[in-house]
Short mmCIF file of C-alpha atoms in Angstrom, two decimals:
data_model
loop_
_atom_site.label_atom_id
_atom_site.label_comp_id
_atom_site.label_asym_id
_atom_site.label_seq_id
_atom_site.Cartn_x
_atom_site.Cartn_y
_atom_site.Cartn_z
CA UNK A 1044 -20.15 57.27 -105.14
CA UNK A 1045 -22.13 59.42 -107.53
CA UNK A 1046 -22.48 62.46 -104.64
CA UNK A 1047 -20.79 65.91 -106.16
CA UNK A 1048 -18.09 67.05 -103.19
CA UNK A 1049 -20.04 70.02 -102.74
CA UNK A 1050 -22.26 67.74 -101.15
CA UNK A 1051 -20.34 65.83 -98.81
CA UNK A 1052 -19.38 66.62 -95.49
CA UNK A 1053 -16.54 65.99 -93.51
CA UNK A 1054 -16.15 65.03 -90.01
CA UNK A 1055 -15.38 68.11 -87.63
CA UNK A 1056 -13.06 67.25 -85.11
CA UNK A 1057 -15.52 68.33 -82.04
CA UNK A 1058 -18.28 66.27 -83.58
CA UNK A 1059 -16.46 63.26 -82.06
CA UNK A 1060 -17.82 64.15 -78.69
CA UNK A 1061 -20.43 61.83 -77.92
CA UNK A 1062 -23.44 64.19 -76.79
CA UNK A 1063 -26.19 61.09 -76.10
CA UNK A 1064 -25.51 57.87 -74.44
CA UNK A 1065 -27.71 55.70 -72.27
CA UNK A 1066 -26.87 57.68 -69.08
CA UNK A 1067 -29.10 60.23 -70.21
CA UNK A 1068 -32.30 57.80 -69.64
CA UNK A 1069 -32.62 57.31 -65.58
CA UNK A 1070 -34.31 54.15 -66.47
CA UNK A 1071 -31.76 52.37 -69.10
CA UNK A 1072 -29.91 48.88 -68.53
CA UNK A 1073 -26.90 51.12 -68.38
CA UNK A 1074 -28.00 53.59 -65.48
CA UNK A 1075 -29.78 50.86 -63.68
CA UNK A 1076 -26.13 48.75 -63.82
CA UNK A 1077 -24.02 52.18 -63.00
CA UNK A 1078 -26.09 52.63 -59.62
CA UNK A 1079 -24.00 49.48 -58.11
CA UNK A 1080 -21.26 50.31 -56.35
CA UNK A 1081 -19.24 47.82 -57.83
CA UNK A 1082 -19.93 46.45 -61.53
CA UNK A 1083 -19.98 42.59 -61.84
CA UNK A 1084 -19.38 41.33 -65.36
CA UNK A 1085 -18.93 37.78 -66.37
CA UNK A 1086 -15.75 37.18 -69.27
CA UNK A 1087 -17.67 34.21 -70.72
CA UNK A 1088 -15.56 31.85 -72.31
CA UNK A 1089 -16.64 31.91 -76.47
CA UNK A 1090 -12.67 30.35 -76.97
CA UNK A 1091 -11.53 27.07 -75.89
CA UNK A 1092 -9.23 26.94 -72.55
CA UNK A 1093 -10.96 30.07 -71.69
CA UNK A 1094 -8.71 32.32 -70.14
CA UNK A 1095 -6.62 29.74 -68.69
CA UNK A 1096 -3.81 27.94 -70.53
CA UNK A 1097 -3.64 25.14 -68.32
CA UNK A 1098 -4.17 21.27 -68.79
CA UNK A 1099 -5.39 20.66 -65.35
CA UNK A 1100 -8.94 18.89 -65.87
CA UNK A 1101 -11.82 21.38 -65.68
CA UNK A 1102 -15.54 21.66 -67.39
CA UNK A 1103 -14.98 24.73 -69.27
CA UNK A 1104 -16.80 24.65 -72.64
CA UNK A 1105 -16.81 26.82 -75.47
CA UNK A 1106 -19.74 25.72 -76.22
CA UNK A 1107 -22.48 27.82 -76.85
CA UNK A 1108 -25.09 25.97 -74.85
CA UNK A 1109 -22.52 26.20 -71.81
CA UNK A 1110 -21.82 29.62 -72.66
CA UNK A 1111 -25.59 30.49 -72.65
CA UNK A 1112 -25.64 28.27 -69.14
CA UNK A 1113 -22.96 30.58 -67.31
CA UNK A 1114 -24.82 33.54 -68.41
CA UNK A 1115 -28.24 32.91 -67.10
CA UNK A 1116 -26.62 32.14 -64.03
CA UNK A 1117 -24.64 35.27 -63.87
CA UNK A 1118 -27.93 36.74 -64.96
CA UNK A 1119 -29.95 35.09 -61.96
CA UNK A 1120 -26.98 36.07 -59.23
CA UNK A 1121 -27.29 39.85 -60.78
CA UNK A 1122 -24.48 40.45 -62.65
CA UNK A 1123 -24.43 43.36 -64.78
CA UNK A 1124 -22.69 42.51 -67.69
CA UNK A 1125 -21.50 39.59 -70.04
CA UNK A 1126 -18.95 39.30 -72.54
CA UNK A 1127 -16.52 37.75 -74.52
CA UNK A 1128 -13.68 37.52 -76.64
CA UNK A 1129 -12.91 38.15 -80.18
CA UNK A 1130 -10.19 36.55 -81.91
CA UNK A 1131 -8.96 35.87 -85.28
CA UNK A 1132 -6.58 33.33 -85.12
CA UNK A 1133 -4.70 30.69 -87.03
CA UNK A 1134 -5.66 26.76 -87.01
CA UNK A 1135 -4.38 25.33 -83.18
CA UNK A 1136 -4.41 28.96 -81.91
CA UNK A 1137 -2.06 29.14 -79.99
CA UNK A 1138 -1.07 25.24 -80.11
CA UNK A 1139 0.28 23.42 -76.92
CA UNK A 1140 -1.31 20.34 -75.59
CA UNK A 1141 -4.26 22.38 -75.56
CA UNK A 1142 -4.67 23.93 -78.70
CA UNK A 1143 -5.02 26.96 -76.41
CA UNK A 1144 -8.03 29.34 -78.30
CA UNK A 1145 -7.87 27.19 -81.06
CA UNK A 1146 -11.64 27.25 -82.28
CA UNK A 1147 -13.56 30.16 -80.84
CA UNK A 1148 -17.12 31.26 -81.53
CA UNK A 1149 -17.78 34.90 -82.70
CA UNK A 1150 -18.47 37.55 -80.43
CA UNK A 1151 -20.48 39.42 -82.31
CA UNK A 1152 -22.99 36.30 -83.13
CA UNK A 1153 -22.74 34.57 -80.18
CA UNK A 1154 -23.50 38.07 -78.46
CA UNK A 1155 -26.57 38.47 -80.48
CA UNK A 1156 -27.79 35.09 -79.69
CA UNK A 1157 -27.20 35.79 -75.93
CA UNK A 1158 -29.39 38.90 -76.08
CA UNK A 1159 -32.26 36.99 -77.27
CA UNK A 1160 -32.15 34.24 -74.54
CA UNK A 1161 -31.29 36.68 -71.73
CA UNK A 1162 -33.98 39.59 -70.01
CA UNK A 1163 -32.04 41.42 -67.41
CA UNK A 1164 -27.83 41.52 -68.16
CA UNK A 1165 -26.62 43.67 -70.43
CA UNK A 1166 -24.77 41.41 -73.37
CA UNK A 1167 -21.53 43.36 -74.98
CA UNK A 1168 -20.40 42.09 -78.51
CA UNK A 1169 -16.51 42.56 -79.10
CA UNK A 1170 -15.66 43.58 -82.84
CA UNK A 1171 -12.62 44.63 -84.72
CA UNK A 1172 -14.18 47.48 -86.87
CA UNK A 1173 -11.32 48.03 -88.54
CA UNK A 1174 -10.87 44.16 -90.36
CA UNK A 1175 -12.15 42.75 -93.16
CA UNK A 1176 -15.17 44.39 -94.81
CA UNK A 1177 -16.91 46.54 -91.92
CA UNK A 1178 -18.40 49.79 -92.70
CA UNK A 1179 -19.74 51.79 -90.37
CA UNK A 1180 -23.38 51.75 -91.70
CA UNK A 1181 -23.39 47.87 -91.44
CA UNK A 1182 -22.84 47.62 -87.76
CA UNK A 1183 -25.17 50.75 -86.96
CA UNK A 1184 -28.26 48.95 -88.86
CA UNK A 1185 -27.05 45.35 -87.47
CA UNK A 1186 -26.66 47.33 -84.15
CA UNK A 1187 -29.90 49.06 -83.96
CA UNK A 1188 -31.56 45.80 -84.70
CA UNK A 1189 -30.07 43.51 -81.48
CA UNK A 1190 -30.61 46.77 -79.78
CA UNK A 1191 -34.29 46.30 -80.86
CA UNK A 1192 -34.13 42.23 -79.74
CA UNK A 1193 -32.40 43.21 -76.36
CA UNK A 1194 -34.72 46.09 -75.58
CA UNK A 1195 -31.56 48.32 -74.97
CA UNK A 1196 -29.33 45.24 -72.96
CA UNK A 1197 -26.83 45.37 -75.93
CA UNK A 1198 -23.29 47.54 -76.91
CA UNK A 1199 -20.38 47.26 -78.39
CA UNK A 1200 -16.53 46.32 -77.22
CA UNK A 1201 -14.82 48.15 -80.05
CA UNK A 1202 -11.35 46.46 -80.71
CA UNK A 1203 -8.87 48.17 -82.87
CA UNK A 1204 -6.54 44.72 -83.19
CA UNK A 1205 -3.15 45.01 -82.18
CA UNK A 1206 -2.41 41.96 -83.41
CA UNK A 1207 0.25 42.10 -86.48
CA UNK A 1208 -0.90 38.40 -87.80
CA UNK A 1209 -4.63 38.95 -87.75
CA UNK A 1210 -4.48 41.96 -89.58
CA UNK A 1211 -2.56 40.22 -92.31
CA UNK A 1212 -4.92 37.27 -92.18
CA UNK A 1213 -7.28 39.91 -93.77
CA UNK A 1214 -4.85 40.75 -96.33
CA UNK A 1215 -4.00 43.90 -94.67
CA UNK A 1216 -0.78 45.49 -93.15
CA UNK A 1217 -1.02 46.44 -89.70
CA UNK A 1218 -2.61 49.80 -89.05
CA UNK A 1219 0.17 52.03 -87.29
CA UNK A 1220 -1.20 52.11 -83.30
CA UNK A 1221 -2.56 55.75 -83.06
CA UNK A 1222 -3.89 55.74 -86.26
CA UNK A 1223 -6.50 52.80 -85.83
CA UNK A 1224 -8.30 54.60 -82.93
CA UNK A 1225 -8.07 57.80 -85.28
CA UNK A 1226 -9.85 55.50 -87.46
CA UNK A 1227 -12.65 53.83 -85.41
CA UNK A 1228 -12.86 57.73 -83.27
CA UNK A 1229 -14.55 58.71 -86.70
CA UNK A 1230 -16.00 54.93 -86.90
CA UNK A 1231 -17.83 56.05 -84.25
CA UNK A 1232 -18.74 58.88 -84.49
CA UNK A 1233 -20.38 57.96 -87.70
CA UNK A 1234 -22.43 55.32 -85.55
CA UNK A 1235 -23.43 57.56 -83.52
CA UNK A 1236 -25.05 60.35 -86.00
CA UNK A 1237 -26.71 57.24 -87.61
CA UNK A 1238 -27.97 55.89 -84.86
CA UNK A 1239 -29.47 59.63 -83.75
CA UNK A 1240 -29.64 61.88 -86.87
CA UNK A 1241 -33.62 62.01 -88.23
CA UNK A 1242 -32.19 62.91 -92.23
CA UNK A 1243 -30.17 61.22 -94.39
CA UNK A 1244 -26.34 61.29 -93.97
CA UNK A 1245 -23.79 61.92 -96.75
CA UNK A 1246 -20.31 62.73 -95.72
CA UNK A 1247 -17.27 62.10 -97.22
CA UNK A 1248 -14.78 61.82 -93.74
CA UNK A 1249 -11.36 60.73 -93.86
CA UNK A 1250 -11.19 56.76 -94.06
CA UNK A 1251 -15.58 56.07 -94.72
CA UNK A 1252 -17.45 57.77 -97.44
CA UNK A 1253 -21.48 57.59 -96.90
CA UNK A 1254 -24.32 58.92 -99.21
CA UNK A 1255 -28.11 58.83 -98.60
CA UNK A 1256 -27.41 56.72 -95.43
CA UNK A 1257 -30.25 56.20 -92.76
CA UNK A 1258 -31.29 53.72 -90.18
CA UNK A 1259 -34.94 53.33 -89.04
CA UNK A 1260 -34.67 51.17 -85.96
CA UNK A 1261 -33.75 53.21 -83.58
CA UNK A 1262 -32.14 52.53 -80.61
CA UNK A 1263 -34.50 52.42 -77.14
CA UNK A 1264 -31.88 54.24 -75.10
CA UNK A 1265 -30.43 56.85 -77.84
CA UNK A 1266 -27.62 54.55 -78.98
CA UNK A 1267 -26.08 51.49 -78.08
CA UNK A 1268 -23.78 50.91 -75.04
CA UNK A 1269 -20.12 51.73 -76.15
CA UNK A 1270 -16.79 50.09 -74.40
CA UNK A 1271 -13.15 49.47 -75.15
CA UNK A 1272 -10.02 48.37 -73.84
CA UNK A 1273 -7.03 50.45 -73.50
CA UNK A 1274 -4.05 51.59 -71.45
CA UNK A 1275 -2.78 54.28 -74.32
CA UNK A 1276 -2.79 57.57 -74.37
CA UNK A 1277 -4.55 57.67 -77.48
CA UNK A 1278 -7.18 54.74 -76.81
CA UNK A 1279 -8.25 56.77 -73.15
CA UNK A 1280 -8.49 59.93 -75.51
CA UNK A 1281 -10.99 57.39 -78.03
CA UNK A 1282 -12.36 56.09 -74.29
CA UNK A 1283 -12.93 59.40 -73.16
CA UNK A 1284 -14.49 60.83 -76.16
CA UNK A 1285 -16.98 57.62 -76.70
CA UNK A 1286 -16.86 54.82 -74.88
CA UNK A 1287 -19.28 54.29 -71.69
CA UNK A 1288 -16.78 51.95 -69.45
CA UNK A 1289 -13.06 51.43 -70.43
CA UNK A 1290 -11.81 48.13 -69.79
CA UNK A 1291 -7.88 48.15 -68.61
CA UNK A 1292 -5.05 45.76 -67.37
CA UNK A 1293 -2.89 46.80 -63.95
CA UNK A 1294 0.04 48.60 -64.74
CA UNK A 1295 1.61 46.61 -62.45
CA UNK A 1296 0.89 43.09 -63.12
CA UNK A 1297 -0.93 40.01 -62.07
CA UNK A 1298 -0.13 40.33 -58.51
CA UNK A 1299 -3.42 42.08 -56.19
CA UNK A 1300 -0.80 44.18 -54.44
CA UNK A 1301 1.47 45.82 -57.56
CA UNK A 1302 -2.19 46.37 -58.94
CA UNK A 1303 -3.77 47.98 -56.28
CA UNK A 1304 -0.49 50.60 -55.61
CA UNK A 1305 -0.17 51.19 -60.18
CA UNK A 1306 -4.35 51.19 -61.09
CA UNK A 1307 -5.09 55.03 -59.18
CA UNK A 1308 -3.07 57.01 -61.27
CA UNK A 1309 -4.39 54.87 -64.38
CA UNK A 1310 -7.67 55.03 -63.63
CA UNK A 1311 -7.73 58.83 -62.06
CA UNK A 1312 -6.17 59.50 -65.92
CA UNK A 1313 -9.04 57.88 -67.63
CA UNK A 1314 -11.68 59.55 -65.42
CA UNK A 1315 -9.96 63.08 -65.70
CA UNK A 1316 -9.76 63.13 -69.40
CA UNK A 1317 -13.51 61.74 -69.84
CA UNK A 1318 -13.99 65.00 -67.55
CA UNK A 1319 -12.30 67.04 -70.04
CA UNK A 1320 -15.43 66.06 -72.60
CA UNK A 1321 -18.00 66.59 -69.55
CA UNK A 1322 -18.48 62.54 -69.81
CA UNK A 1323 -18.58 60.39 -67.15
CA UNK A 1324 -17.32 56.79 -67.35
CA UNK A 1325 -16.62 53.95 -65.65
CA UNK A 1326 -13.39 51.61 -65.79
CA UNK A 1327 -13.47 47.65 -65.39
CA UNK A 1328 -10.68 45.28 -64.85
CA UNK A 1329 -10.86 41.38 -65.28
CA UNK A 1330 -9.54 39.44 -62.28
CA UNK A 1331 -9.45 35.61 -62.47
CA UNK A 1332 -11.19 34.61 -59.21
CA UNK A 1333 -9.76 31.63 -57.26
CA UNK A 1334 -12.23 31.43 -54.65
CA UNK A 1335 -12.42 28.34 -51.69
CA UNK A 1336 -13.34 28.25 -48.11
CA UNK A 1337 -9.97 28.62 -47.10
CA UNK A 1338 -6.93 31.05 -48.09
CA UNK A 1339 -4.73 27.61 -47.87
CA UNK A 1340 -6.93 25.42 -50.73
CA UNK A 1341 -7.07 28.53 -52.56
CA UNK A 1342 -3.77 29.11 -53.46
CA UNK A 1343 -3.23 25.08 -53.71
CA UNK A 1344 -5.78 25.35 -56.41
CA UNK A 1345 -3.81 28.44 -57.89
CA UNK A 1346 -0.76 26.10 -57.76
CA UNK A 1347 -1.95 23.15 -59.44
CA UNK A 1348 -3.41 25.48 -62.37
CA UNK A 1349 0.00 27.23 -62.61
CA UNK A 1350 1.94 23.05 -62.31
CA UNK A 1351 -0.34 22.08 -65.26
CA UNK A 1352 0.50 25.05 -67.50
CA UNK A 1353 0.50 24.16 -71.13
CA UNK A 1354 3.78 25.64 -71.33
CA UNK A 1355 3.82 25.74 -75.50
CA UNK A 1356 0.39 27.77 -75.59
CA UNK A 1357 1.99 30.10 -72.83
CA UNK A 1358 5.00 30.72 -75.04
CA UNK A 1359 3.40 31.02 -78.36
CA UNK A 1360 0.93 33.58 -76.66
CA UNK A 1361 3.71 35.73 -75.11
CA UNK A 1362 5.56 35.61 -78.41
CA UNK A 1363 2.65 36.65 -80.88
CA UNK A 1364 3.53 40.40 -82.17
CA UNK A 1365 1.33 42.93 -80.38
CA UNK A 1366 1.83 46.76 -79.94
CA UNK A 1367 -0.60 46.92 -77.17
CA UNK A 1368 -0.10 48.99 -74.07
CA UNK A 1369 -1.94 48.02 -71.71
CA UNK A 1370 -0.40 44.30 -71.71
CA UNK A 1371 2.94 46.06 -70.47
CA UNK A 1372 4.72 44.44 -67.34
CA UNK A 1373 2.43 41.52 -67.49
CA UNK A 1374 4.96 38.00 -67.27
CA UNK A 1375 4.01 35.55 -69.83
CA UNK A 1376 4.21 32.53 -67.10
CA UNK A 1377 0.93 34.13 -65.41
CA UNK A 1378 -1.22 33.28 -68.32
CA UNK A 1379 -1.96 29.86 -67.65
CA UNK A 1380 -3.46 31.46 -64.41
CA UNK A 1381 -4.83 33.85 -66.45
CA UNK A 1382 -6.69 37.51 -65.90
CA UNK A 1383 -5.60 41.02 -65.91
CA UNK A 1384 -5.42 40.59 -62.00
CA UNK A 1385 -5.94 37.33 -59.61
CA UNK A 1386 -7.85 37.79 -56.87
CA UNK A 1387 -7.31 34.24 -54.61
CA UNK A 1388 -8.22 33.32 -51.32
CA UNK A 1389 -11.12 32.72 -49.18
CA UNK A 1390 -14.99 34.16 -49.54
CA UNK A 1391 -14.01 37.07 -47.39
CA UNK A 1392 -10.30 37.95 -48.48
CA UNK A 1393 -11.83 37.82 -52.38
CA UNK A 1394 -14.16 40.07 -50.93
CA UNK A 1395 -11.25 42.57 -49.40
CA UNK A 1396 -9.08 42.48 -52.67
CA UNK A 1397 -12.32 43.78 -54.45
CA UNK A 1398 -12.56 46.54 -51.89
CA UNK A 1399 -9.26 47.00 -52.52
CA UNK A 1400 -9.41 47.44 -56.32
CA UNK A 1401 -12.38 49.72 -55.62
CA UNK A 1402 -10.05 52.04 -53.56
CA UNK A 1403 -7.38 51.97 -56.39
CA UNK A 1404 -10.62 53.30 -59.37
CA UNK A 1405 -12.20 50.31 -60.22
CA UNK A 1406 -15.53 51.00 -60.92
CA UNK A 1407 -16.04 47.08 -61.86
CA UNK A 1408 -14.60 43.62 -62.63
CA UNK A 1409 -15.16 41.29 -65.80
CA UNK A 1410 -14.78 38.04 -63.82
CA UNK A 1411 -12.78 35.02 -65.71
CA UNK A 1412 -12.50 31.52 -63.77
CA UNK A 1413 -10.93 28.40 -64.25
CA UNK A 1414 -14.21 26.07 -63.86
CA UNK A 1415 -16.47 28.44 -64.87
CA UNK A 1416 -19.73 26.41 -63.79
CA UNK A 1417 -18.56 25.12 -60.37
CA UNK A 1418 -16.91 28.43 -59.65
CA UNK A 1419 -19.41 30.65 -60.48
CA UNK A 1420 -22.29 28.74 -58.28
CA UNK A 1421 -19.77 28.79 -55.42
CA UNK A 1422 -19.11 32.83 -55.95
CA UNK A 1423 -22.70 33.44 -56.09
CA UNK A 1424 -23.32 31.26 -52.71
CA UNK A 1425 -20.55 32.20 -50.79
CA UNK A 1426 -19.24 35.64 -51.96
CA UNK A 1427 -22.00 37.75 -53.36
CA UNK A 1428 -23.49 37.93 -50.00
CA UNK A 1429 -20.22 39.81 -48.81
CA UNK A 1430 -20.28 42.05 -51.61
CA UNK A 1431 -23.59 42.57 -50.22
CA UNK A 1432 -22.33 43.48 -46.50
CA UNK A 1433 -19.57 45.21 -47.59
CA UNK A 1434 -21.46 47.69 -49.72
CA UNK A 1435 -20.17 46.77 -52.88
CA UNK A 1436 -23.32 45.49 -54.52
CA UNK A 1437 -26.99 46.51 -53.57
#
């Protein structure tokens, strides 16, 4: 960089609060979607086995036709949101009879591709910012330009990988825990200025040096939607600072009941801090939703998931080096179930553990099935309706 240090800049640390978000337009995707009383999200399935490590037979694709199928349904039933995972793993994934996530389409791309097929739900893109080659004015000009596709219907998961093995798979040791969001805080923040700031940027900040940078497209809603994923201290400090909607796991497990008595004091802590930074945001949990006419074929369906686990994939995912929090307490066994939380039962107890998980802070739930096509028709026949009645959805 040929820029004398006299004229760079540094990051200060109160520049990190985020002064311009979509919230501030009445009539944004984002304010339009945060008017519901309950957020409904879809967790589209971009890996193969979706969330579910479990041989029992099922159409589940990843696919992106079928992915693009389950979101334009989602989109016709009203959901708010759709996205999916991002992964980078090794060849099999996470092996089994499956080969459990072994070949999984980008987020990022596959996001993009969903914005221009889609009009109405609001498509998020999950990225590790911190891997391989990403700079900060690359995803602000690649942002500002799906923004421009999606007419303001696009954002950002920001993923700091807590993965040991994909961070080596880049040739890179893994970043030390509170360090990465240090790192993507001023990733960010940097995203933001160039996303907002009329003049040319040069700064010189701790970890991303810039010098003459600009973007022209502008985002239609002052920036891009912003979300992560956290139950750390220092990821709700990043969440509170940044992010629109944190997306977190139940302190307490799988079960509906644990979750509902461990989520208010988790939740209360992410709103409280965001209030700290005069933000407002939202949190969103993803339940797996095993939904029949009757509590009794409900949990039989539960069962045979559970009976067909691909008990290999189920290991190997439990076992895979992680220093993430908010994946605490969770049993390994539950994954070929799958979710953060699994809400099972009939149309109208679904409906109660969702107005239960609105009592505990849940301001919204990134739904995950087993069958996604099949299940998703039935949830928007039979239990969208009761959201309806209940006063969960308008």
């Amino acid at each position: 960089m040929s820029a004398s240090p006299a004229s760079r800049r540094a990051i200060s640390p109160e520049a990190g609060v985020s002064r311009v978000s979509q919230l501030d337009f009445p009539d944004s995707p984002l304010s339009k979607a945060f008017r519901q009383p309950l957020l409904l999200g879809l967790f589209v399935p971009l890996q193969a086995g979706g969330w579910s490590a479990s041989t029992l037979e099922r159409g589940t694709s990843w696919h992106f036709d079928y992915n693009k199928c389950v979101t334009l349904e989602a989109e016709r039933q009203g959901f708010d949101l759709a996205f999916g995972l991002a992964q980078w793993l090794g060849k099999g994934g996470y092996h089994g009879l499956t080969q459990h996530h072994g070949i999984s389409l980008d987020s990022f791309v596959a996001g993009n591709a969903l914005a221009a097929v889609t009009s109405r739900i609001i498509i998020i893109s999950s990225i590790h910012i911190l891997y391989g080659p990403w700079h900060p004015l690359h995803l602000a000009k690649f942002g500002s330009t799906i923004d421009h596709i999606a007419e303001g219907r696009w954002g950002i998961n920001v993923v700091t990988g807590h993965r040991e093995r994909e961070h080596r798979r880049f040739g890179k040791a893994q970043i030390e825990h509170d360090l990465r969001y240090a790192m993507s805080d001023e990733f960010v923040e940097i995203l933001q200025r160039l996303w907002t700031q009329d003049e040319e940027i040069t700064l010189q900040g701790g970890h991303w040096e810039l010098e003459g940078a600009y973007v022209g497209v502008r985002p239609k809603y002052g920036r891009p939607i912003v979300v992560n994923a956290t139950g750390s201290a220092a990821g709700i400090d990043f969440a509170a600072r940044h992010s629109d909607i944190v997306f977190t796991t139940s302190p307490g497990g799988y079960e509906i009941a644990r979750a509902v008595e461990t989520l208010p004091a988790l939740t209360r802590q992410i709103k409280d801090r965001a209030q700290d930074y005069g933000r407002t945001i939202k949190t969103l949990i993803n339940p797996t939703i095993i939904c029949r006419e009757t509590e009794a074929e409900a949990i039989a369906y539960r069962d045979a998931i559970a009976d067909h686990a691909d008990v290999e994939a189920v290991a190997n995912f439990g076992a895979e080096p992680s220093d993430a929090h908010a994946w605490r307490g969770h049993r390994r066994t539950d994954r070929a179930v799958g979710g953060n939380v699994q809400v099972v039962g009939s149309p109208e107890q679904v409906v109660d553990q969702l107005l239960q998980l609105k009592a505990a802070g849940v301001d919204g739930i990134q739904i995950s099935f087993y069958d996604f096509e099949p299940e998703l028709a039935f949830f928007g026949e039979r239990v969208i309706p009761l959201l309806k009645e209940a006063g969960l959805r308008a």
